[in-house]
CSV table of C-alpha atoms in Angstrom, one decimal:
chain,number,residue,atom,x,y,z
A,1,MET,CA,-12.9,-65.0,64.9
A,2,GLY,CA,-14.9,-62.0,63.6
A,3,ARG,CA,-12.1,-59.7,64.6
A,4,LEU,CA,-9.5,-61.8,62.6
A,5,ARG,CA,-11.7,-61.4,59.5
A,6,LEU,CA,-11.7,-57.6,59.9
A,7,LEU,CA,-7.9,-57.5,60.2
A,8,ALA,CA,-7.5,-59.7,57.2
A,9,LEU,CA,-9.7,-57.6,54.9
A,10,PRO,CA,-7.2,-54.7,54.3
A,11,VAL,CA,-4.5,-57.1,53.5
A,12,VAL,CA,-6.7,-58.8,50.9
A,13,LEU,CA,-7.6,-55.4,49.4
A,14,MET,CA,-3.9,-54.4,49.2
A,15,ILE,CA,-3.0,-57.6,47.5
A,16,ALA,CA,-5.8,-57.2,45.0
A,17,SER,CA,-4.9,-53.6,44.2
A,18,CYS,CA,-1.3,-54.5,43.6
A,19,GLY,CA,-2.4,-57.0,41.0
A,20,GLU,CA,-4.2,-54.4,38.9
A,21,PRO,CA,-2.2,-52.8,35.9
A,22,GLU,CA,-1.6,-49.0,35.9
A,23,MET,CA,-3.7,-46.9,33.3
A,24,PRO,CA,-1.5,-45.8,30.4
A,25,ALA,CA,-1.0,-42.0,29.8
A,26,PRO,CA,-3.2,-40.6,27.1
A,27,PRO,CA,-1.4,-40.1,23.7
A,28,PRO,CA,-0.5,-36.5,22.6
A,29,ILE,CA,-3.3,-34.7,20.9
A,30,ALA,CA,-3.0,-34.8,17.1
A,31,VAL,CA,-3.0,-31.4,15.3
A,32,ASP,CA,-2.8,-30.5,11.6
A,33,VAL,CA,0.4,-28.7,10.6
A,34,ILE,CA,2.0,-27.1,7.6
A,35,LYS,CA,5.5,-26.0,6.8
A,36,VAL,CA,5.8,-22.3,6.3
A,37,VAL,CA,7.3,-21.5,2.9
A,38,GLY,CA,8.5,-18.1,1.7
A,39,GLY,CA,7.6,-16.5,-1.6
A,40,ASP,CA,6.2,-13.4,-3.2
A,41,VAL,CA,3.3,-12.1,-1.3
A,42,PRO,CA,1.2,-8.9,-1.6
A,43,ASN,CA,2.4,-5.9,0.5
A,44,ILE,CA,-1.0,-5.0,2.0
A,45,THR,CA,-1.3,-1.8,4.0
A,46,GLU,CA,-4.6,-1.1,5.7
A,47,LEU,CA,-5.4,2.6,6.1
A,48,PRO,CA,-8.4,4.6,7.4
A,49,GLY,CA,-10.3,6.5,4.8
A,50,ARG,CA,-13.4,8.5,3.9
A,51,ILE,CA,-15.7,8.5,0.8
A,52,GLU,CA,-15.9,11.6,-1.3
A,53,ALA,CA,-17.9,12.5,-4.4
A,54,VAL,CA,-15.9,12.8,-7.7
A,55,ARG,CA,-17.8,16.0,-8.4
A,56,THR,CA,-19.9,18.1,-6.1
A,57,ALA,CA,-22.0,21.1,-7.3
A,58,GLU,CA,-23.8,23.6,-5.0
A,59,VAL,CA,-26.9,24.8,-6.8
A,60,ARG,CA,-27.4,28.5,-6.2
A,61,ALA,CA,-29.8,31.2,-7.3
A,62,ARG,CA,-28.6,33.4,-10.2
A,63,VAL,CA,-31.6,35.8,-10.3
A,64,ASP,CA,-33.7,37.5,-7.6
A,65,GLY,CA,-37.2,36.2,-7.1
A,66,ILE,CA,-39.7,34.0,-5.3
A,67,VAL,CA,-39.4,30.2,-5.5
A,68,GLU,CA,-42.6,29.0,-7.1
A,69,ARG,CA,-42.0,25.2,-7.3
A,70,ARG,CA,-39.5,22.5,-6.5
A,71,LEU,CA,-39.3,20.4,-9.7
A,72,TYR,CA,-37.4,17.3,-8.5
A,73,LYS,CA,-37.7,14.5,-5.9
A,74,GLU,CA,-35.2,15.0,-3.0
A,75,GLY,CA,-32.6,12.2,-3.0
A,76,SER,CA,-33.2,11.2,-6.6
A,77,ASP,CA,-30.6,10.9,-9.4
A,78,VAL,CA,-30.9,13.5,-12.1
A,79,PRO,CA,-29.2,14.1,-15.4
A,80,GLU,CA,-27.3,17.2,-16.3
A,81,GLY,CA,-29.6,20.0,-17.2
A,82,ALA,CA,-32.7,18.6,-15.4
A,83,PRO,CA,-35.0,21.3,-14.0
A,84,LEU,CA,-34.8,21.6,-10.2
A,85,PHE,CA,-36.6,24.8,-9.2
A,86,LEU,CA,-38.8,27.4,-10.8
A,87,ILE,CA,-38.4,31.0,-9.7
A,88,ASP,CA,-41.3,33.4,-10.5
A,89,PRO,CA,-40.4,34.4,-14.1
A,90,ARG,CA,-42.9,37.4,-14.6
A,91,ASP,CA,-40.4,40.1,-13.7
A,92,LYS,CA,-37.8,38.6,-16.1
A,93,GLN,CA,-40.5,38.2,-18.8
A,94,ALA,CA,-41.3,42.0,-18.5
A,95,GLN,CA,-37.6,42.8,-18.7
A,96,LEU,CA,-37.3,40.7,-21.8
A,97,ALA,CA,-40.2,42.6,-23.4
A,98,GLN,CA,-38.5,45.9,-22.6
A,99,ALA,CA,-35.3,44.7,-24.2
A,100,GLN,CA,-37.1,43.6,-27.3
A,101,ALA,CA,-38.8,47.0,-27.6
A,102,ALA,CA,-35.4,48.8,-27.0
A,103,LEU,CA,-33.9,46.8,-29.8
A,104,SER,CA,-36.8,47.7,-32.2
A,105,ARG,CA,-36.2,51.4,-31.4
A,106,ALA,CA,-32.5,51.1,-32.0
A,107,GLN,CA,-33.1,49.3,-35.3
A,108,ALA,CA,-35.5,52.1,-36.4
A,109,ALA,CA,-33.0,54.8,-35.6
A,110,GLN,CA,-30.3,52.8,-37.4
A,111,ALA,CA,-32.4,52.6,-40.5
A,112,ASN,CA,-33.1,56.3,-40.5
A,113,ALA,CA,-29.4,57.1,-39.9
A,114,ARG,CA,-28.4,54.9,-42.8
A,115,SER,CA,-31.0,56.4,-45.1
A,116,ILE,CA,-29.6,59.9,-44.4
A,117,VAL,CA,-26.1,58.8,-45.3
A,118,THR,CA,-27.4,57.2,-48.5
A,119,ARG,CA,-29.1,60.5,-49.5
A,120,TYR,CA,-26.2,62.7,-48.6
A,121,GLN,CA,-23.5,60.6,-50.4
A,122,PRO,CA,-24.3,61.8,-54.0
A,123,LEU,CA,-25.0,65.4,-52.9
A,124,VAL,CA,-21.5,65.9,-51.4
A,125,SER,CA,-19.8,65.8,-54.8
A,126,ARG,CA,-22.2,68.4,-56.1
A,127,LYS,CA,-21.6,70.6,-53.1
A,128,ALA,CA,-25.3,70.4,-52.2
A,129,VAL,CA,-24.4,69.0,-48.8
A,130,SER,CA,-21.3,70.1,-46.9
A,131,ALA,CA,-18.6,67.6,-46.0
A,132,GLN,CA,-19.3,68.5,-42.3
A,133,GLU,CA,-22.9,67.5,-42.6
A,134,TYR,CA,-22.0,64.3,-44.4
A,135,ASP,CA,-19.5,63.4,-41.7
A,136,ALA,CA,-22.1,64.1,-39.0
A,137,ALA,CA,-24.5,61.7,-40.8
A,138,LEU,CA,-21.8,59.0,-41.0
A,139,SER,CA,-21.2,59.5,-37.2
A,140,ASP,CA,-24.9,59.2,-36.5
A,141,ALA,CA,-25.1,56.0,-38.5
A,142,ARG,CA,-22.2,54.5,-36.6
A,143,GLN,CA,-23.8,55.5,-33.3
A,144,ALA,CA,-27.0,53.9,-34.4
A,145,ASP,CA,-25.1,50.7,-35.3
A,146,ALA,CA,-23.6,50.7,-31.8
A,147,ALA,CA,-27.0,51.3,-30.2
A,148,VAL,CA,-28.4,48.3,-32.1
A,149,ALA,CA,-25.5,46.1,-30.9
A,150,ASP,CA,-26.0,47.3,-27.3
A,151,ALA,CA,-29.8,46.6,-27.5
A,152,ARG,CA,-29.1,43.1,-28.9
A,153,ALA,CA,-26.7,42.4,-26.0
A,154,ALA,CA,-29.3,43.6,-23.5
A,155,LEU,CA,-31.9,41.4,-25.2
A,156,ASP,CA,-29.5,38.4,-24.9
A,157,ARG,CA,-29.0,39.2,-21.2
A,158,ALA,CA,-32.7,39.4,-20.6
A,159,LYS,CA,-33.2,36.0,-22.3
A,160,LEU,CA,-30.4,34.6,-20.2
A,161,GLU,CA,-31.9,35.9,-16.9
A,162,LEU,CA,-35.3,34.6,-17.9
A,163,GLY,CA,-33.7,31.2,-18.4
A,164,TYR,CA,-32.1,31.4,-15.0
A,165,THR,CA,-35.6,31.4,-13.5
A,166,THR,CA,-35.7,27.7,-14.2
A,167,VAL,CA,-32.8,26.4,-12.1
A,168,ARG,CA,-31.2,23.3,-13.7
A,169,ALA,CA,-28.7,20.7,-12.6
A,170,PRO,CA,-25.2,21.7,-13.5
A,171,ILE,CA,-24.0,18.1,-13.3
A,172,ALA,CA,-25.5,14.6,-13.3
A,173,GLY,CA,-25.7,13.0,-9.9
A,174,ARG,CA,-27.8,12.6,-6.8
A,175,VAL,CA,-29.5,15.7,-5.7
A,176,GLY,CA,-29.9,16.4,-2.0
A,177,LYS,CA,-32.5,18.0,0.3
A,178,ALA,CA,-33.8,21.4,-0.8
A,179,GLN,CA,-32.5,24.3,1.3
A,180,VAL,CA,-35.5,26.5,0.4
A,181,THR,CA,-39.2,26.0,0.1
A,182,GLU,CA,-41.9,27.4,-2.2
A,183,GLY,CA,-42.5,31.0,-1.4
A,184,ALA,CA,-38.9,31.7,-0.3
A,185,LEU,CA,-37.2,34.9,-1.6
A,186,VAL,CA,-33.8,34.1,-3.2
A,187,SER,CA,-31.1,36.5,-4.3
A,188,ALA,CA,-28.5,36.5,-7.0
A,189,SER,CA,-26.3,38.9,-5.1
A,190,SER,CA,-26.1,36.6,-2.0
A,191,ALA,CA,-26.1,33.5,-4.2
A,192,THR,CA,-28.7,31.7,-2.1
A,193,LEU,CA,-28.0,28.0,-1.8
A,194,LEU,CA,-30.9,25.9,-3.1
A,195,THR,CA,-29.5,22.3,-3.0
A,196,GLN,CA,-26.4,20.2,-3.7
A,197,ILE,CA,-25.7,17.5,-6.2
A,198,ASN,CA,-23.0,14.8,-5.8
A,199,GLN,CA,-21.8,12.5,-8.6
A,200,LEU,CA,-21.7,9.1,-7.0
A,201,SER,CA,-20.4,6.8,-9.8
A,202,PRO,CA,-17.5,6.6,-10.0
A,203,ILE,CA,-16.6,7.7,-6.5
A,204,TYR,CA,-13.4,8.5,-4.5
A,205,ALA,CA,-12.0,7.1,-1.3
A,206,THR,CA,-9.3,9.2,0.3
A,207,PHE,CA,-6.8,7.8,2.8
A,208,THR,CA,-4.1,9.1,5.1
A,209,GLU,CA,-0.7,7.4,5.4
A,210,SER,CA,1.9,8.4,8.0
A,211,SER,CA,5.1,9.8,6.8
A,212,ALA,CA,6.9,7.1,8.8
A,213,GLN,CA,5.1,4.3,6.8
A,214,LEU,CA,5.9,6.1,3.6
A,215,LEU,CA,9.6,6.3,4.5
A,216,ASN,CA,9.7,2.6,5.4
A,217,LEU,CA,8.1,1.7,2.1
A,218,GLN,CA,10.6,3.8,0.2
A,219,GLU,CA,13.5,2.1,2.0
A,220,GLN,CA,12.1,-1.4,1.2
A,221,VAL,CA,11.6,-0.4,-2.5
A,222,SER,CA,15.2,1.0,-2.6
A,223,SER,CA,16.6,-2.2,-1.1
A,224,GLY,CA,14.7,-4.4,-3.5
A,225,ASP,CA,12.6,-6.1,-0.8
A,226,ILE,CA,9.4,-4.7,-2.3
A,227,ARG,CA,8.5,-4.3,-6.0
A,228,LEU,CA,6.2,-1.4,-6.4
A,229,PRO,CA,4.0,-0.9,-9.6
A,230,ASN,CA,3.0,2.4,-11.1
A,231,LEU,CA,0.5,4.4,-9.1
A,232,GLY,CA,-2.5,3.6,-11.3
A,233,ALA,CA,-1.9,-0.1,-11.0
A,234,ILE,CA,-2.0,-0.2,-7.2
A,235,GLU,CA,-5.1,-2.1,-6.2
A,236,VAL,CA,-7.3,-1.1,-3.3
A,237,ARG,CA,-10.2,-2.9,-1.6
A,238,LEU,CA,-12.6,-1.3,0.8
A,239,VAL,CA,-13.8,-2.6,4.1
A,240,LEU,CA,-17.1,-1.0,5.1
A,241,GLU,CA,-18.2,0.1,8.6
A,242,ASN,CA,-20.1,-3.2,9.1
A,243,GLY,CA,-16.9,-5.2,8.5
A,244,GLN,CA,-18.0,-6.4,5.0
A,245,GLU,CA,-15.7,-6.0,2.1
A,246,TYR,CA,-17.0,-3.9,-0.8
A,247,GLY,CA,-17.2,-5.9,-4.0
A,248,PRO,CA,-15.7,-3.7,-6.8
A,249,VAL,CA,-12.0,-3.1,-6.7
A,250,GLY,CA,-10.5,0.4,-7.0
A,251,PHE,CA,-7.1,1.7,-8.0
A,252,LEU,CA,-5.1,4.6,-6.7
A,253,ASP,CA,-5.2,7.7,-8.9
A,254,PHE,CA,-3.6,10.3,-6.8
A,255,ALA,CA,-0.8,10.6,-4.1
A,256,ASP,CA,-0.2,14.0,-2.6
A,257,GLN,CA,3.4,15.2,-3.0
A,258,THR,CA,3.5,17.0,0.4
A,259,VAL,CA,3.1,15.9,4.0
A,260,ASP,CA,0.5,17.6,6.2
A,261,PRO,CA,2.6,19.3,8.9
A,262,SER,CA,-0.3,19.2,11.4
A,263,THR,CA,-0.8,15.4,11.1
A,264,GLY,CA,2.4,14.1,9.6
A,265,SER,CA,0.5,12.2,7.0
A,266,GLN,CA,0.2,12.0,3.2
A,267,THR,CA,-3.1,11.8,1.4
A,268,LEU,CA,-3.8,9.0,-1.1
A,269,ARG,CA,-6.9,8.7,-3.3
A,270,ALA,CA,-8.5,5.8,-5.1
A,271,GLN,CA,-11.4,5.6,-7.5
A,272,PHE,CA,-14.1,3.0,-7.3
A,273,PRO,CA,-17.1,2.1,-9.5
A,274,ASN,CA,-20.3,2.6,-7.5
A,275,PRO,CA,-23.2,1.3,-9.7
A,276,GLU,CA,-25.4,0.4,-6.8
A,277,ARG,CA,-24.7,3.7,-5.0
A,278,LEU,CA,-23.7,1.8,-1.8
A,279,LEU,CA,-20.8,4.2,-1.2
A,280,LEU,CA,-21.9,7.7,-0.1
A,281,PRO,CA,-19.9,10.8,0.6
A,282,GLY,CA,-18.8,11.0,4.2
A,283,GLN,CA,-18.8,7.3,4.9
A,284,PHE,CA,-15.8,6.0,6.9
A,285,VAL,CA,-14.0,3.0,5.4
A,286,ARG,CA,-10.8,1.1,5.6
A,287,GLY,CA,-8.7,0.6,2.5
A,288,ARG,CA,-6.6,-2.5,1.9
A,289,ILE,CA,-3.9,-1.2,-0.4
A,290,VAL,CA,-1.8,-3.7,-2.3
A,291,ALA,CA,1.4,-1.6,-2.4
A,292,GLY,CA,3.5,-3.9,-4.5
A,293,VAL,CA,5.0,-7.4,-3.7
A,294,VAL,CA,7.2,-8.5,-0.8
A,295,ARG,CA,9.9,-10.8,-1.9
A,296,ASN,CA,10.4,-14.0,0.3
A,297,GLY,CA,7.4,-13.0,2.4
A,298,VAL,CA,5.0,-15.3,4.3
A,299,SER,CA,1.3,-15.7,4.2
A,300,VAL,CA,-0.7,-18.3,6.2
A,301,PRO,CA,-4.3,-19.6,6.2
A,302,GLN,CA,-6.7,-17.3,8.1
A,303,ARG,CA,-7.8,-20.2,10.4
A,304,ALA,CA,-4.3,-20.5,11.8
A,305,VAL,CA,-4.3,-17.0,13.2
A,306,GLN,CA,-5.7,-16.1,16.6
A,307,ILE,CA,-6.8,-12.5,17.2
A,308,GLN,CA,-7.5,-11.3,20.7
A,309,SER,CA,-7.6,-7.6,21.8
A,310,ASP,CA,-6.0,-6.4,18.6
A,311,GLN,CA,-3.1,-8.8,19.1
A,312,ALA,CA,-2.5,-11.6,16.6
A,313,SER,CA,-0.7,-14.9,17.4
A,314,VAL,CA,-0.1,-18.4,15.9
A,315,MET,CA,0.9,-21.7,17.3
A,316,VAL,CA,4.1,-23.3,16.1
A,317,LEU,CA,6.0,-26.5,17.0
A,318,GLY,CA,9.3,-26.3,18.7
A,319,LYS,CA,11.7,-29.0,19.9
A,320,ASP,CA,10.1,-32.4,20.5
A,321,ASN,CA,6.8,-31.1,19.0
A,322,THR,CA,6.2,-28.8,21.9
A,323,VAL,CA,3.6,-26.1,21.3
A,324,ILE,CA,4.9,-22.5,21.2
A,325,ARG,CA,2.6,-19.4,21.0
A,326,ARG,CA,4.1,-16.8,18.7
A,327,THR,CA,3.0,-13.2,18.4
A,328,VAL,CA,2.9,-12.0,14.8
A,329,THR,CA,2.3,-8.7,13.0
A,330,LEU,CA,-0.4,-9.0,10.3
A,331,GLY,CA,-0.1,-7.2,7.0
A,332,GLY,CA,-3.6,-7.7,5.6
A,333,GLN,CA,-5.7,-10.4,4.0
A,334,SER,CA,-5.4,-11.7,0.5
A,335,ALA,CA,-7.1,-14.7,-1.2
A,336,GLY,CA,-8.2,-16.2,2.2
A,337,LYS,CA,-4.8,-15.8,3.8
A,338,TRP,CA,-3.2,-13.4,6.3
A,339,VAL,CA,0.0,-11.8,5.2
A,340,ILE,CA,2.5,-12.0,8.0
A,341,ARG,CA,4.8,-9.0,8.3
A,342,SER,CA,6.9,-10.3,11.3
A,343,GLY,CA,7.0,-13.1,13.9
A,344,LEU,CA,7.0,-16.1,11.5
A,345,ARG,CA,9.8,-17.4,9.4
A,346,PRO,CA,10.0,-19.8,6.4
A,347,GLY,CA,10.7,-23.4,7.5
A,348,GLU,CA,8.8,-23.3,10.8
A,349,THR,CA,6.0,-25.8,11.5
A,350,LEU,CA,2.6,-24.0,11.9
A,351,ILE,CA,-0.5,-25.5,13.5
A,352,VAL,CA,-3.5,-24.8,11.3
A,353,ASP,CA,-6.2,-27.0,12.9
A,354,GLY,CA,-6.5,-28.2,16.4
A,355,TRP,CA,-4.7,-25.3,18.2
A,356,THR,CA,-7.9,-24.7,20.3
A,357,LYS,CA,-7.3,-28.0,22.0
A,358,VAL,CA,-3.7,-27.4,23.1
A,359,GLN,CA,-1.7,-25.1,25.3
A,360,PRO,CA,1.8,-23.6,25.0
A,361,GLY,CA,4.4,-26.1,26.4
A,362,GLN,CA,2.2,-29.1,25.6
A,363,LYS,CA,3.5,-31.9,23.4
A,364,VAL,CA,1.4,-32.9,20.3
A,365,THR,CA,1.4,-35.3,17.5
A,366,PRO,CA,1.8,-33.3,14.2
A,367,ARG,CA,-0.4,-34.5,11.4
A,368,THR,CA,0.4,-33.4,7.8
A,369,LYS,CA,-2.1,-35.6,6.0
A,370,GLY,CA,-4.4,-33.5,3.8
A,371,ALA,CA,-2.5,-30.3,4.8
A,372,LYS,CA,-0.5,-28.2,2.4
A,373,SER,CA,2.5,-26.0,2.9
A,374,ALA,CA,1.9,-22.4,3.7
A,375,GLN,CA,2.8,-20.9,0.4
A,376,SER,CA,2.8,-17.3,-0.8
A,377,THR,CA,-0.4,-15.9,-2.2
A,378,PRO,CA,-0.3,-15.9,-6.0
A,379,VAL,CA,0.6,-12.5,-7.3
A,380,LYS,CA,-0.4,-11.0,-10.6
A,381,LYS,CA,2.6,-10.0,-12.6
């Protein structure tokens, strides 16, 4: 009897399992999508660059002597004409005194020569003084005048050299580390370097663009695909070494008319305000240059773009709402969007939220509620 119960148990279980309904397949994952729309978008080119001072002045000795004092704080901002170093002035003071004495002697000789001419002048007509003697007196007077002029020039030179013993800032800017210390002997003949001053506001950023990029841009401008403004209206934004974007916007002010044969690149330069002195000469930066407007271009929200190992991609929907991964070429960021150079066309359906939950080939449920079409970034005209 017990054996019959054991044989009947599997049959009962099979009957019970056949009576249970199958579990339904889970519904496709819902993702937020937008329709890609073409329009005018900024033509953004990102180039490597370096910060340069607008003006740089090397401060050098203009007289020989011993440095007595440094008169500035290293690394401080100084106005034009601010005293920086004092070179022992005693030698130049003595030379100035000598020049003043030489001028006095020349003026005394000049007065004597002129008085002789004055005395001889009425005597010539009475034949009391020969014409030859009178001409010699006139010549002596002229030589005395020249000697006075020479002495005055020497005095001016002595005053100038005495002034050079106080070394002053030739431009306003940030003065660097002193290259000499108190007690050092400096020389005018070797133009001893004392320090350097850099003007930091405004400031330059220089970039290099390959000749191939330049040719492509020229072709697109010629074909009408890109509208390019005048050089001074081309906007530039800086990305610092820490990845942060520098606040103030700059504009191009120079484009070299030649290509460097060693690098095959052209030099561009932009000027930026630098009130906080955050930008310093020598810093590496990246410049986002808005080189005109691309007609019928595409830009998408940044959150829709995946970047891995310097490769960018997006998720789009294909037939039957199947997920497709698409590699795209980025053209820079503007107003919270990525400009897409290639890989995405107007009219395609782009996943903007939820792409982390799906895989290529998977079917999804597109959701457009609360999502807007991917429109072009507004462009100033």
